[in-house]
Every structure is written in C-alpha cells, then in structure tokens.
Amino acid sequence: MNEVSHMTTVAAATADIGSLFVTRQSVTLRQRVYEKLRQAIVERRLPPGTKLVERDLCEQLGVSRPSLREALRHLESEKLIEMVPHKGSVVAALKQRDVCEIYDIRAALEGPACERFAQLASEDDMASLMQAHAQLCKAASQSDSDGIFRAKTAFYQALFSGSDCAISQVLVSSLNTRAEVLRRMSIARKHRCLQILTEFEPIVEAAQKRDGAAMKASCIAHLEAAKAAALEQLSIVERENTAHDSKRPNKSG
Amino acid sequence: MNEVSHMTTVAAATADIGSLFVTRQSVTLRQRVYEKLRQAIVERRLPPGTKLVERDLCEQLGVSRPSLREALRHLESEKLIEMVPHKGSVVAALKQRDVCEIYDIRAALEGPACERFAQLASEDDMASLMQAHAQLCKAASQSDSDGIFRAKTAFYQALFSGSDCAISQVLVSSLNTRAEVLRRMSIARKHRCLQILTEFEPIVEAAQKRDGAAMKASCIAHLEAAKAAALEQLSIVERENTAHDSKRPNKSG
DNA sequence: ATGTCTAATATTGTCAGGCAATCTTTGCGG
DNA sequence: CCGCAAAGATTGCCTGACAATATTAGACAT
C-alpha cells in the first residue's frame, strides 16, 4: 500500500501521427488513478480481500475524494473490486469457477473471431498479427515475461481488429484484466514461456493459410493450456493464503 | 429531456424475508440516478446522439454533480453513453455490426449455458425456469410487451443461475442493456410476441428432458430470430432518423 | 470471563461552492 | 468569406462540510 506512489505529471495529449487525421485524446486524472490502482491490484500490491479506504487512498495518491471515487467506479465495473453501499470496497478475489468460466468464455469469443479473421483480414491486419507474433517469439526466447505479456496483448488486438469484433475485444480485455494476476504469474514461469511459443505457432500458420477452422482449434488449444496454468497458479496462491492465515490466527476474521 | 422527473423518496433498505438470513441492501442515490437515466435512454426519451450536459441533468434530477458523475461512469461502463474528456457525453448509437455482434456473442454464451443447465440444474432451478416460462406465455397471450420483457429476464436469470454461469450472466445482461431499445421495440410488435412463444416452447421442452444439445439449438434458433427482428427495427429507426434529419437541414450538424 | 448495550469513532454518501482547463461560439477586422 | 481573439459554456478537479451508516470501544450486568 505504501508503494502506491504519487503520480508523475506526464504530458496528457497524444496525437495520431500515423495518418493525416489528428485525434487528440487527453488523459484525465481519474483515468490515471484507475490505472495506478489497477496496476497495484494485478501486481498483488493490493492483494485480494484488501479493504480500500478512500481517505487513505486519497492521501497516498495525492488526489481528491471525488476523483478517486470515479476511478473506483471504473474498477468496480470491471469487477476488480467489490463495493457494498456504506461499507466500502474490497479487492476482489477470483474463485476456481471464475477462472474456468473466464477461459471458457474467451474460447467462445476468440474461436469465432479466428474464423472471421481468416476470412476478413486485410494484408495490413495479417502483417500486424505477424509482427506481434515476432515480438512474442523474441520475448519468449529471452524469458522476458513482460515482453510476452505485451506481445500477446498486441496479438489479440490484431486478431479482434482484423475480424471486426470490437465488442468481443472489449469483453475479452475485461476478462483478461480480471485474470491478469494469474496470467502474469503463469507467464513468469520459464517452462510456460516455451509452451506458449509452441501453442502460438499453429495459430499463426493457420492464419497465414487463412484456414479459419484450424486457427480456431489451435487458439482453443492454447486457451485450454492457459486455463490449466492459471488454475494451477490459483491453487498455489490459495495454499499460500491458507498458510498465511494459519500463521496469524483470526486476524483477518 | 423534460420528462426526466425528480426522484421519489422510496425507502432504500430491503430485507430478505424469505430466509432466516437477513441481508440489507441499501440503494444509493447514484444507483437511482443511473437507473433513471438508463430508463430514459432505453425508452428513447434520451435518443442516440443526445448531448448530456451535467448541469442540466443535475437540475432536472435534483442531485449534485458528483453523484451524477458517478452514475454517468456506470452508464459509460455499459457503453450506453460515450464520453470524451473535456467534451462531455453523448447517448451511444448502435450500428448494424454492433447488433450482429451482440446476438452472436449471446449465442456463444447462452448455448453452453443451456448445455450446463441441462446437466447441472437442481429441481428448484428447473422450477424457476418453468415459472418464468409460464409468465412468458401469459404475457404473450395478452400481448403485454412489458410482461414479456420481465418474464424473459426472469427466464435468463434462471438459466444462468441453474448453469452456474455468473460471469456469462453479467456479460449477457450488459449486452442486453445495450440492445434494449431495439429489443423493446421488436417485442412490442404483436406478431413478434407470438413468434417468441413458438421459439421458447422447444427450449423449455428440451430443458425438461435435460437434453442439452437440443436446448442449445433451440436457444440459438430463438436468438437468430431475435437478431433479425432487432436488425429490422434498427433499419426502421435509421430510416426515421434520415427522414427526421432531412426535415431539419443542418440543425444537428 | 462473557454477553449486552450505549456512546464514540470511522467511513461512506452526498451536497455546495469554487476555480482551472478545455472546448465552442460569437463578434470584429481584414 | 476567412482568421483571430474574446466571451461564454462545460468539464475536470479540489475543498470543506454534514448526514447516514457501520464498526469499535468501553461500561455494566451476570
């Protein structure tokens, strides 16, 4: 909690230099507060079950209460925290059933997106996917888990963009945010990095052949493996928490 | 806009009288503001494209700006409105592709939920589903579109509850909210009411037989019909808007 | 020692007022 | 008509305050 640092005054406006069309997208303070808290949650600096006290958060983030409350609304909408009126917020915990359901839903959404991608993707879309895959290979060969994470994000963005499934993209992104703690932890294990490489190879080959059925099947196979890895991590975390709880009798009671 | 009325002072706390376990669930003002605005949007009193001005809304709703802003965050998270920093909010419009995607995603989530329901549902779950279906039949025979709407909501709640698909339920509910304008409009048409009855019959029969595959197939068939009805409504709305726009040259420009 | 009740404390929900930042509109001059 | 500056409108954010609600601490009885 002490590690939630004050925010830097980064320049807010960004311009789309890649085309003649200039769009300005300023970043509000509430968005930055949201991002800071989200990061603290996925990095487990605010672990599941932590009670969030507004006044304390305001002090540590250096922002006013209304701004914080709007950011908490955003976290709540993504189910990263749970709020009960008049009682406050706690960081949400994932149950086993949640993890299973998240990965099943991802399969249900990503599978059809693969089929559409194989049909609809432009050459630019295909190039974006290949670039993301190249980044993934590079990151995996270096066991750079942050790099893997970023490359996967880029990969999925290319997939959903090239298949014109914007709503699915939002939903999958939101589900990924919920499972992000476990995803980061499993990606951080060396042998999982190598597995991911193996799992993405057939996805990409099928995409290039524009074979939607094969791409879908490979994507789903990858998700099954990712689900198993996440469930394993969840077991480990739950065992840690049980050990942790027995060392401090009834303190969290 | 003038029709967004001041809120009544309904008692906030409700207790679960049905069991020995008493849970108190107070309803906050921001939740009530959210609900009021959501209702105004789905009833088209705040039509797509409407600019939402905070000060005006505060005046009409009789609430303070921070409370309104928190409610707007909720509407934003459900994509009912779109906000651009420093420019404000507009009520979101649905495009054809959105409608297609929403129904495809629903099929991808409700199909597997049907399979699980057939496997997992308790006798109580099954009874809840049958009760909802009975209400649906009653409402449809009376061409009571509000009643149909409520019965369908209860039906889906029973389905997701009995299949232990809580996350899918949240996602589907959110998608339904986005499409609610079109759904209400199509349900309001008499011949669509009768079709819905016909479409739900095989779903319910399959559920009773615990035949998951048949239930899934019937559910998906219903969704295909609902999609077609919603797309037809969208065309009608868009034609109205085009006619509307040509009667007022460049006023909304 | 345990249980119950009341008062004190902490926290959330909401309001009011203010000002800075940003965007949009209006008016004037070339 | 176009460009620019000023005025006006609106959003973003802060501060301070108070009501409502939940939790905790302390006192008292058993």
mmCIF file of N, CA and C in Angstrom, chain B residues 238-253:
data_model
loop_
_atom_site.group_PDB
_atom_site.id
_atom_site.type_symbol
_atom_site.label_atom_id
_atom_site.label_comp_id
_atom_site.label_asym_id
_atom_site.label_seq_id
_atom_site.Cartn_x
_atom_site.Cartn_y
_atom_site.Cartn_z
ATOM 1 N N GLU B 238 -33.291 3.913 -38.328
ATOM 2 C CA GLU B 238 -32.369 4.681 -39.141
ATOM 3 C C GLU B 238 -33.099 5.420 -40.253
ATOM 4 N N ARG B 239 -34.114 4.798 -40.804
ATOM 5 C CA ARG B 239 -34.915 5.480 -41.825
ATOM 6 C C ARG B 239 -35.643 6.670 -41.231
ATOM 7 N N GLU B 240 -36.194 6.485 -40.043
ATOM 8 C CA GLU B 240 -36.845 7.607 -39.361
ATOM 9 C C GLU B 240 -35.868 8.752 -39.129
ATOM 10 N N ASN B 241 -34.688 8.405 -38.679
ATOM 11 C CA ASN B 241 -33.701 9.442 -38.396
ATOM 12 C C ASN B 241 -33.276 10.166 -39.667
ATOM 13 N N THR B 242 -33.168 9.436 -40.755
ATOM 14 C CA THR B 242 -32.815 10.073 -42.010
ATOM 15 C C THR B 242 -33.914 11.032 -42.445
ATOM 16 N N ALA B 243 -35.146 10.594 -42.349
ATOM 17 C CA ALA B 243 -36.272 11.468 -42.677
ATOM 18 C C ALA B 243 -36.280 12.677 -41.746
ATOM 19 N N HIS B 244 -36.040 12.422 -40.461
ATOM 20 C CA HIS B 244 -36.001 13.474 -39.460
ATOM 21 C C HIS B 244 -34.927 14.504 -39.818
ATOM 22 N N ASP B 245 -33.778 14.023 -40.189
ATOM 23 C CA ASP B 245 -32.670 14.920 -40.489
ATOM 24 C C ASP B 245 -32.938 15.766 -41.726
ATOM 25 N N SER B 246 -33.591 15.208 -42.695
ATOM 26 C CA SER B 246 -33.796 15.986 -43.915
ATOM 27 C C SER B 246 -34.886 17.030 -43.717
ATOM 28 N N LYS B 247 -35.683 16.868 -42.683
ATOM 29 C CA LYS B 247 -36.681 17.908 -42.403
ATOM 30 C C LYS B 247 -36.083 19.101 -41.675
ATOM 31 N N ARG B 248 -34.965 18.872 -41.008
ATOM 32 C CA ARG B 248 -34.287 19.956 -40.305
ATOM 33 C C ARG B 248 -32.874 20.094 -40.843
ATOM 34 N N PRO B 249 -32.701 20.864 -41.865
ATOM 35 C CA PRO B 249 -31.386 20.926 -42.518
ATOM 36 C C PRO B 249 -30.314 21.465 -41.585
ATOM 37 N N ASN B 250 -29.289 20.595 -41.359
ATOM 38 C CA ASN B 250 -28.070 21.006 -40.648
ATOM 39 C C ASN B 250 -28.273 21.520 -39.224
ATOM 40 N N LYS B 251 -29.422 21.243 -38.646
ATOM 41 C CA LYS B 251 -29.593 21.738 -37.285
ATOM 42 C C LYS B 251 -28.729 20.967 -36.292
ATOM 43 N N SER B 252 -28.643 19.623 -36.535
ATOM 44 C CA SER B 252 -27.826 18.813 -35.636
ATOM 45 C C SER B 252 -26.372 18.781 -36.075
ATOM 46 N N GLY B 253 -26.091 19.381 -37.260
ATOM 47 C CA GLY B 253 -24.727 19.352 -37.785
ATOM 48 C C GLY B 253 -23.760 19.982 -36.820
#
